[in-house]
Amino acid sequence: MTIYDMISLAPLWILSSAAILIFFSISIKRNHKVIFVITVLSLMADFAFVSTYSIHHLHSIEPLLVIDGFGVFNIGLILLTTLVVTLISYAYFEQREERKEEYYILMILAALGAIMLVISKHFVSLFLGLEILSVSLYALIAYLRKRERSDEAGIKYLILAAFSSAFLLFGMALVYATTGSMEFAGIAAWITRAHEMPVMVITGFGMMIVGIGFKLGIVPFHMWAPDVYEGSPAPVTAFIATVSKGGMIALLVRFFNTLNGYQYTTFMLVFTILAIASMFIGNILALRQNNVKRLLAYSSIAHLGYVLVAFLAGEKLGMEAVIFYLVAYFITTLGAFGILATLSDKDRDAELLEDYRGLLWKRPLTAIVFSAMLLSLAGIPLTAGFVGKFYVIAAGIHTHRWLLVIILVINSVIGLYYYIKLIAVMFDQKQEPRPSQDLHPLVYIVSSVTMAILVLSLFWIGVNPEGMMTLIRSVL
Amino acid sequence: MKTLPIESGLLLAGVLFTLGLISVLVRRNIIFMLISVEIMLNAAGLAFIVAGSRWAQADGQVMFIFILTMAAAEVSVGLALILQIYHHLKTLDSDAADRMNG
């Protein structure tokens, strides 16, 4: 490893040293505020460092990692998302009695794993990144130990994640046994030479799709999503819905493009079926949910289906659409779960539909922000979600994937129903005094400013998407 | 030294993997489910070693060590969670730990 390699890996170094620093500072004294500030500063410093990379930065650390424009963009996205999750976590954990400091270590490590995932170009780094992310998530999901359902959600996620990791690993082993390479480029070269794919490689890729599909939470590997969303603390749910899924999508895009998987009709067929099933089942199951967290879980299954449409469209426009949709989806999901976290009280999360009844009259600003986020999820014009969906449809039409585009449009209409239902509940008139919160007002300022920034960027991207589009185009 | 054909090694790994898969689906005790998942992971590790020996590379064994480390980390978190569940429910039946549905 040269000095230049070391410098290129600075985003990883900064995060791992921040985790160690927090570790030591906890052993000296437990102070939630100090730990929070260290976490925020290190994430900001890391983002500042990453943003100094030029757009055409290309540096590979053989054989494991490659840091290119695509990777840098995703690292930046992951860091900003983690920052927002940390900011909304502060008020959420401040009102709880449990030990809250270790939470930030786990959060940083999970971000580290996701970053490793998006810059990997080798099975070993893929596996390492994925597992750093997953093992941190097991602990994060079950973090609120006194809460009844968190251990159940944790063990469900653990068993299923390990189960799917085993599939992924066995698939990798089969591919390695046949091709003799664990590097994406090496596998691609072997497949090009072989002309025809042997059964073992197809089986291997099939098993890998099971592992990847689980992480993405697409149908039929979605069973864990509602339970885990419901059982974990609201900020952790936001993290799972964004960083964990987005990192995997970025990896899938890189892997598929290196392999040039678009020429294999089998894979395209499999992903088409997965996308259609995710859109329909996600949206239809969301219709009958009364729990807002479960509703958002099913809605995120459907949204991953939309992302897959853009992914299947392929070519440059498809990749742009994938990234743009991810950005829009990240902002919206963070906003929605951020509101959920701010409304939660000491004992439980604000997850029932009843918690939102008449919210507009009790906390008008919160209700308006939440409505904006839901409208963006539904894809109403002027929001980022609309531009994202528009982009996906444009990409789909560009490569003539009419079936997928039509199904996407049908599903957008189905989705509209449950988002509007939730908004209607908030507009419902029902006066009832809410128990007042007794935290220091400063705590809420952090959350409010974060929410304000999210809403602003939601509308900014929705009204004026050119800036983001140019940025995405230049990194690809 | 006589070398085994790669197919028999992969076959063994496949059989182990299938056994783990079946028992994860059949078992209802959470500890046994965890053990079954470990069997699946180790089957994948064995497949990596077989594949590595076919190409005479160390990569397969490197991967196995990573899998071993990861499995250990996973089991430690898993056992902590299982203890927690046992405290709450006084049972390790996975059907009892199913209070969320819909």
XYZ file of C-alpha atoms in Angstrom:
578
model
C 0.000 0.000 0.000
C 1.384 3.348 -0.973
C 0.892 6.658 0.787
C -1.523 7.665 -1.933
C -3.629 4.583 -1.256
C -3.736 5.525 2.394
C -4.870 9.054 1.593
C -7.513 7.749 -0.781
C -8.898 5.628 1.992
C -9.108 8.569 4.398
C -12.937 8.450 4.517
C -12.631 4.994 6.049
C -9.813 6.027 8.372
C -11.730 9.020 9.696
C -14.759 6.925 10.532
C -12.827 4.133 12.204
C -10.796 6.561 14.282
C -13.994 8.360 15.264
C -15.408 5.046 16.486
C -12.277 4.385 18.550
C -12.286 7.935 19.890
C -15.888 7.590 21.055
C -15.011 4.245 22.589
C -12.304 5.845 24.728
C -14.312 8.879 25.585
C -17.119 6.649 26.880
C -14.673 4.781 29.059
C -13.591 8.097 30.582
C -16.991 9.624 31.047
C -20.456 8.997 29.710
C -21.760 12.182 28.235
C -24.403 12.010 25.588
C -23.791 15.545 24.333
C -20.027 15.134 23.904
C -20.414 11.841 22.074
C -23.074 13.343 19.850
C -20.823 16.296 18.982
C -17.860 14.007 18.194
C -20.055 11.913 15.902
C -21.472 14.903 14.058
C -18.068 16.547 13.672
C -16.385 13.413 12.375
C -19.156 12.796 9.856
C -18.926 16.408 8.716
C -15.134 16.275 8.480
C -15.384 13.083 6.500
C -17.894 14.617 4.127
C -15.733 17.715 3.731
C -12.785 15.485 2.880
C -14.742 13.433 0.364
C -16.066 16.555 -1.341
C -12.497 17.639 -2.100
C -12.142 14.640 -4.399
C -12.426 15.718 -7.982
C -15.351 14.335 -9.947
C -13.090 12.350 -12.235
C -11.173 10.911 -9.339
C -10.235 7.333 -10.123
C -8.009 5.325 -7.916
C -8.114 1.606 -7.402
C -6.521 -0.126 -4.483
C -5.794 -3.512 -5.956
C -7.443 -5.856 -5.758
C -10.124 -4.907 -3.284
C -11.398 -1.383 -3.708
C -11.982 1.205 -6.370
C -12.694 4.845 -5.628
C -14.302 6.402 -8.670
C -16.871 9.144 -9.247
C -19.764 6.779 -8.645
C -18.208 5.553 -5.422
C -17.392 9.045 -4.187
C -20.949 10.214 -4.840
C -22.338 7.274 -2.904
C -19.886 7.781 -0.048
C -21.035 11.393 0.186
C -24.664 10.318 0.138
C -24.098 7.729 2.863
C -22.203 10.208 5.042
C -24.902 12.882 4.732
C -27.635 10.343 5.436
C -25.824 9.068 8.502
C -25.375 12.662 9.620
C -29.103 13.324 9.344
C -29.911 10.084 11.169
C -27.499 11.090 13.945
C -29.105 14.516 14.208
C -32.602 13.101 14.585
C -31.319 10.462 17.017
C -30.217 13.043 19.572
C -33.653 14.215 20.683
C -34.974 10.679 20.364
C -32.406 9.142 22.688
C -32.111 12.113 25.047
C -35.537 11.333 26.493
C -34.691 7.696 27.147
C -33.013 6.345 30.219
C -31.044 3.596 28.575
C -27.361 3.953 27.906
C -27.301 5.850 24.677
C -23.633 6.489 23.962
C -22.737 3.201 22.284
C -25.469 3.836 19.779
C -23.229 6.330 17.998
C -20.326 3.883 17.720
C -22.609 1.340 16.110
C -24.030 3.960 13.768
C -20.549 5.024 12.633
C -19.487 1.415 12.110
C -22.603 0.700 10.090
C -21.819 3.697 7.876
C -18.268 2.397 7.532
C -19.577 -0.949 6.325
C -21.903 0.693 3.815
C -19.054 2.842 2.469
C -16.882 -0.219 2.055
C -19.743 -1.877 0.199
C -20.129 0.903 -2.360
C -16.418 1.026 -3.231
C -15.777 -2.709 -3.341
C -14.855 -4.516 -6.533
C -13.951 -7.857 -5.040
C -15.961 -10.518 -3.204
C -13.843 -10.204 -0.063
C -14.424 -6.473 0.334
C -18.083 -6.914 -0.587
C -18.491 -9.514 2.135
C -16.550 -7.488 4.717
C -18.513 -4.323 4.047
C -21.819 -6.145 4.109
C -21.062 -7.874 7.384
C -19.729 -4.786 9.151
C -23.001 -3.146 8.171
C -25.153 -6.119 9.183
C -23.553 -6.921 12.533
C -23.833 -3.261 13.559
C -27.456 -3.300 12.481
C -28.285 -6.359 14.618
C -27.213 -4.444 17.691
C -28.823 -1.194 16.570
C -32.197 -2.842 15.928
C -32.289 -4.366 19.385
C -30.779 -1.286 21.010
C -33.732 -0.296 23.200
C -33.520 -3.331 25.405
C -36.467 -2.489 27.615
C -38.789 -2.270 24.686
C -40.796 -5.434 24.247
C -40.500 -5.927 20.524
C -36.949 -4.804 19.865
C -35.290 -8.107 20.801
C -37.777 -9.959 18.649
C -37.017 -7.692 15.695
C -33.280 -8.067 16.369
C -33.275 -11.864 16.416
C -35.526 -12.064 13.353
C -33.196 -9.819 11.425
C -30.134 -11.685 12.686
C -31.321 -15.147 11.699
C -32.610 -14.028 8.320
C -29.572 -11.873 7.545
C -27.173 -14.686 8.409
C -29.340 -17.047 6.375
C -29.123 -14.771 3.344
C -25.400 -14.150 3.883
C -24.901 -17.906 3.699
C -26.697 -17.920 0.347
C -24.599 -15.025 -0.890
C -21.384 -16.719 0.239
C -22.226 -20.071 -1.258
C -23.089 -18.359 -4.510
C -19.759 -16.528 -4.449
C -17.936 -19.801 -3.763
C -19.593 -21.447 -6.769
C -18.673 -18.519 -9.000
C -15.124 -18.559 -7.683
C -14.819 -22.320 -8.137
C -15.703 -21.999 -11.806
C -14.086 -18.730 -12.797
C -11.030 -18.720 -10.542
C -11.447 -15.060 -9.741
C -13.157 -13.145 -7.007
C -12.675 -9.789 -8.657
C -15.680 -8.442 -10.559
C -13.551 -7.610 -13.596
C -11.923 -11.058 -13.577
C -15.289 -12.800 -13.480
C -16.537 -10.594 -16.307
C -13.469 -11.431 -18.400
C -13.953 -15.148 -17.782
C -17.610 -15.017 -18.774
C -16.810 -13.122 -21.968
C -14.232 -15.772 -22.881
C -16.554 -18.657 -22.068
C -19.360 -17.424 -24.347
C -21.831 -19.629 -22.544
C -22.462 -19.673 -18.839
C -22.072 -23.058 -17.132
C -24.798 -24.225 -14.758
C -22.566 -23.686 -11.752
C -22.089 -19.991 -12.485
C -25.809 -19.507 -13.079
C -26.572 -21.285 -9.788
C -23.968 -19.120 -8.086
C -25.445 -15.899 -9.398
C -28.912 -17.109 -8.498
C -27.865 -17.691 -4.899
C -26.201 -14.294 -4.813
C -29.452 -12.696 -5.963
C -31.158 -14.272 -2.927
C -28.609 -12.641 -0.607
C -28.779 -9.278 -2.351
C -32.562 -9.379 -2.602
C -32.821 -9.936 1.108
C -30.747 -6.867 1.888
C -32.840 -4.806 -0.503
C -36.017 -6.167 1.036
C -37.651 -6.894 -2.293
C -40.402 -9.477 -2.764
C -40.127 -12.463 -2.088
C -37.335 -11.717 0.385
C -39.234 -8.959 2.174
C -40.687 -10.862 5.148
C -38.342 -9.272 7.648
C -38.988 -5.675 6.634
C -42.285 -4.851 8.404
C -41.329 -6.546 11.668
C -37.869 -5.019 11.769
C -39.204 -1.579 10.870
C -41.770 -1.845 13.625
C -39.467 -3.203 16.287
C -36.431 -0.988 15.881
C -36.059 2.589 17.135
C -37.299 5.155 14.588
C -33.852 6.590 13.651
C -32.506 3.064 13.123
C -35.474 2.302 10.899
C -34.587 5.367 8.854
C -31.017 4.099 8.594
C -32.065 0.626 7.436
C -34.477 2.055 4.896
C -31.845 4.344 3.402
C -28.169 3.512 3.908
C -28.451 -0.262 4.091
C -30.686 -0.548 1.016
C -28.997 2.231 -0.954
C -25.525 0.775 -0.383
C -26.691 -2.559 -1.720
C -28.282 -0.939 -4.789
C -25.016 0.881 -5.518
C -23.131 -2.398 -5.262
C -25.658 -4.159 -7.492
C -25.293 -1.433 -10.123
C -21.504 -1.705 -10.048
C -21.489 -5.509 -10.163
C -24.066 -5.730 -12.915
C -22.368 -3.119 -15.055
C -18.938 -4.703 -14.701
C -20.404 -8.026 -15.725
C -22.480 -6.355 -18.403
C -25.409 -8.404 -17.139
C -27.863 -6.689 -19.467
C -27.079 -9.147 -22.239
C -28.307 -12.150 -20.252
C -32.036 -12.514 -20.644
C -32.302 -14.909 -17.692
C -31.098 -12.303 -15.208
C -33.195 -9.590 -16.788
C -36.252 -11.829 -16.518
C -35.546 -12.635 -12.867
C -35.121 -8.972 -11.965
C -38.217 -7.999 -13.945
C -40.279 -10.504 -11.969
C -38.766 -9.277 -8.699
C -39.503 -5.638 -9.607
C -43.114 -6.307 -10.599
C -43.759 -8.444 -7.519
C -42.190 -5.823 -5.236
C -44.265 -3.002 -6.643
C -47.577 -4.851 -6.452
C -47.139 -6.698 -3.176
C -45.551 -3.720 -1.422
C -48.334 -1.358 -2.384
C -51.209 -3.770 -1.870
C -50.054 -4.872 1.573
C -49.513 -1.243 2.558
C -53.189 -0.521 1.910
C -54.396 -2.390 4.956
C -51.820 -1.168 7.464
C -52.792 0.863 10.502
C -49.269 1.076 11.806
C -47.338 3.910 10.203
C -43.979 2.150 10.518
C -45.296 -0.980 8.831
C -46.959 1.164 6.202
C -43.628 2.833 5.445
C -41.969 -0.597 5.378
C -44.320 -1.836 2.680
C -44.016 1.457 0.862
C -40.225 1.092 0.859
C -40.582 -2.399 -0.642
C -42.586 -0.812 -3.453
C -40.034 1.992 -3.830
C -37.216 -0.509 -4.221
C -39.341 -2.038 -6.971
C -39.377 1.373 -8.691
C -35.600 1.620 -8.326
C -35.303 -1.808 -9.959
C -37.296 -0.510 -12.938
C -34.681 2.183 -13.469
C -31.948 -0.374 -12.903
C -33.446 -2.684 -15.512
C -33.780 0.138 -17.997
C -30.014 0.160 -18.078
C -27.765 2.375 -20.173
C -26.623 5.724 -18.891
C -30.079 7.180 -18.410
C -31.100 4.200 -16.291
C -28.117 4.584 -13.993
C -28.771 8.300 -13.631
C -32.370 7.506 -12.777
C -31.309 4.946 -10.153
C -29.076 7.443 -8.390
C -31.538 10.311 -8.680
C -34.349 8.159 -7.355
C -32.163 7.063 -4.461
C -31.371 10.685 -3.556
C -35.044 11.640 -3.637
C -36.048 8.516 -1.719
C -33.350 9.107 0.910
C -34.474 12.680 1.569
C -38.112 11.678 1.772
C -37.622 8.619 3.948
C -35.335 10.468 6.329
C -37.939 13.208 6.598
C -40.792 10.814 7.273
C -38.920 8.829 9.920
C -37.502 12.035 11.362
C -41.031 13.268 12.015
C -41.912 9.877 13.447
C -38.928 10.150 15.791
C -39.785 13.680 16.930
C -43.356 12.667 17.712
C -42.271 9.603 19.688
C -42.336 9.776 23.435
C -40.470 8.021 26.187
C -42.344 4.759 26.133
C -43.040 4.059 22.517
C -42.728 5.341 18.966
C -45.515 7.331 17.389
C -46.414 4.503 15.047
C -50.177 4.137 15.248
C -52.481 5.940 12.889
C -54.254 7.319 15.961
C -51.112 9.186 17.011
C -51.485 11.315 13.921
C -55.173 12.105 14.213
C -55.668 15.851 14.163
C -51.942 16.501 14.138
C -52.449 19.518 11.915
C -54.309 21.330 14.697
C -51.875 20.319 17.413
C -48.526 20.790 15.684
C -49.206 22.436 12.336
C -45.590 22.691 11.178
C -44.830 19.061 11.896
C -47.982 17.985 10.112
C -47.140 20.093 7.061
C -43.610 18.685 6.860
C -44.911 15.146 7.207
C -47.516 15.793 4.501
C -44.800 17.112 2.189
C -42.752 13.943 2.754
C -45.753 11.705 2.106
C -46.635 13.619 -1.048
C -43.080 13.163 -2.244
C -43.302 9.417 -1.557
C -46.516 9.389 -3.574
C -44.799 11.305 -6.370
C -46.825 14.538 -6.458
C -45.336 17.333 -8.637
C -43.074 19.975 -7.063
C -41.447 17.364 -4.835
C -38.241 15.405 -5.334
C -40.230 12.165 -5.453
C -42.057 13.333 -8.564
C -38.873 14.174 -10.462
C -37.377 10.848 -9.391
C -40.375 8.910 -10.647
C -40.421 10.952 -13.846
C -36.752 10.128 -14.384
C -37.407 6.413 -13.860
C -40.287 6.440 -16.337
C -38.192 8.338 -18.877
C -35.411 5.760 -18.522
C -37.891 2.905 -18.880
C -39.427 4.382 -22.028
C -35.986 5.071 -23.439
C -35.175 1.341 -23.523
C -38.767 0.290 -24.325
C -39.617 -1.461 -21.090
C -43.289 -0.717 -21.518
C -44.605 -3.425 -19.217
C -42.527 -2.167 -16.299
C -43.437 1.465 -16.957
C -47.169 0.707 -17.113
C -47.010 -1.304 -13.908
C -45.080 1.503 -12.227
C -47.777 4.010 -13.165
C -50.567 1.708 -11.928
C -48.730 1.260 -8.668
C -48.208 4.973 -8.198
C -51.972 5.334 -8.251
C -52.436 2.533 -5.709
C -49.751 4.105 -3.531
C -51.479 7.471 -3.628
C -54.409 6.014 -1.700
C -52.583 5.115 1.492
C -50.411 8.210 1.551
C -53.482 10.412 1.169
C -55.256 8.366 3.821
C -52.482 9.178 6.272
C -52.633 12.869 5.368
C -56.404 12.848 5.773
C -56.009 11.437 9.270
C -53.754 14.347 10.161
C -56.357 16.828 8.956
C -59.035 15.164 11.012
C -60.448 17.475 13.640
C -60.175 16.065 17.095
C -58.942 18.142 19.974
C -57.167 16.365 22.732
C -54.374 17.734 24.857
C -51.067 16.040 24.340
C -48.812 15.452 27.306
C -46.197 18.178 27.283
C -42.576 17.254 26.771
C -40.077 18.303 29.370
C -36.806 18.281 27.444
C -34.563 21.239 27.019
C -35.804 23.262 24.022
C -32.334 23.219 22.498
C -32.719 19.490 21.896
C -35.661 20.145 19.622
C -33.835 22.831 17.691
C -31.451 20.209 16.304
C -34.336 18.111 15.046
C -36.281 21.080 13.725
C -33.341 22.492 11.780
C -32.667 19.045 10.296
C -36.285 18.714 9.244
C -36.271 22.213 7.758
C -33.174 21.400 5.695
C -34.753 18.158 4.480
C -37.964 19.911 3.427
C -36.016 22.659 1.669
C -33.902 20.168 -0.275
C -37.040 18.163 -1.070
C -38.649 21.158 -2.751
C -35.397 22.473 -4.171
C -34.755 19.213 -6.017
C -38.420 19.014 -6.929
C -38.583 22.470 -8.458
C -35.083 22.788 -9.765
C -33.621 19.338 -10.447
C -31.009 20.453 -13.001
C -28.246 20.953 -10.432
C -28.583 17.449 -9.045
C -28.932 15.967 -12.530
C -25.740 17.627 -13.734
C -23.894 16.411 -10.668
C -25.079 12.834 -11.161
C -24.288 12.931 -14.864
C -20.764 14.135 -14.211
C -19.933 11.364 -11.745
C -21.084 8.533 -13.954
C -0.628 -37.280 -2.722
C -3.842 -38.080 -4.455
C -6.112 -35.090 -4.912
C -9.840 -35.278 -4.651
C -11.882 -34.044 -7.598
C -13.373 -30.636 -6.978
C -16.894 -31.883 -7.623
C -16.918 -34.162 -4.594
C -15.754 -31.324 -2.351
C -18.434 -28.996 -3.641
C -20.987 -31.770 -3.337
C -20.107 -32.225 0.332
C -20.435 -28.478 0.876
C -23.763 -28.504 -0.949
C -25.102 -31.335 1.197
C -24.037 -29.529 4.380
C -25.654 -26.346 3.115
C -28.913 -28.143 2.343
C -28.947 -29.800 5.766
C -28.502 -26.416 7.419
C -31.186 -24.916 5.202
C -33.684 -27.642 6.038
C -33.037 -27.505 9.739
C -33.357 -23.699 9.845
C -36.792 -24.087 8.320
C -37.833 -27.034 10.481
C -36.427 -26.172 13.904
C -38.466 -23.998 16.247
C -35.869 -23.444 18.960
C -33.969 -20.220 18.373
C -30.610 -21.652 19.479
C -30.968 -24.523 17.028
C -31.900 -22.079 14.295
C -28.706 -20.159 15.037
C -26.662 -23.375 14.908
C -28.261 -24.318 11.589
C -27.375 -20.937 10.125
C -23.803 -21.476 11.302
C -23.758 -24.819 9.486
C -24.859 -23.058 6.316
C -22.140 -20.425 6.715
C -19.495 -23.054 7.296
C -20.690 -25.019 4.289
C -20.065 -21.879 2.249
C -16.628 -21.629 3.856
C -15.854 -25.206 2.905
C -16.914 -24.493 -0.653
C -14.494 -21.565 -0.687
C -11.631 -23.767 0.486
C -12.399 -26.359 -2.181
C -12.550 -23.621 -4.817
C -9.291 -22.120 -3.574
C -7.532 -25.474 -3.745
C -8.742 -25.949 -7.308
C -7.005 -22.756 -8.404
C -4.087 -23.256 -5.998
C -4.739 -19.832 -4.535
C -4.826 -18.756 -0.912
C -7.913 -16.604 -1.550
C -10.327 -19.365 -0.624
C -8.731 -19.854 2.774
C -8.542 -16.109 3.357
C -12.260 -15.940 2.699
C -12.838 -18.831 5.100
C -11.046 -16.965 7.881
C -13.224 -13.924 7.215
C -16.339 -16.100 7.334
C -15.198 -17.622 10.619
C -14.601 -14.185 12.144
C -17.926 -12.883 10.959
C -19.759 -15.960 12.227
C -18.181 -15.463 15.649
C -19.266 -11.819 15.760
C -22.732 -12.816 14.675
C -23.069 -15.564 17.256
C -21.986 -13.262 20.060
C -24.657 -10.717 19.178
C -27.137 -13.519 18.571
C -26.573 -15.183 21.931
C -26.912 -11.842 23.713
C -30.252 -11.345 22.001
C -31.336 -14.877 22.825
C -30.561 -14.306 26.518
C -32.637 -11.149 26.383
C -35.527 -12.989 24.765
C -35.323 -15.742 27.347
C -35.568 -13.145 30.109
C -38.672 -11.665 28.564
C -40.487 -14.753 27.402
C -39.094 -17.593 29.531
C -38.973 -19.748 26.422
C -36.839 -20.125 23.317
C -39.634 -21.203 21.050
C -39.506 -19.016 17.983
C -43.291 -19.091 17.645
C -43.582 -17.347 20.990
C -41.333 -14.566 19.729
C -43.859 -13.583 17.128
C -45.875 -10.772 18.600
C -45.722 -8.604 15.521
C -47.792 -9.449 12.505
C -49.928 -7.884 9.855
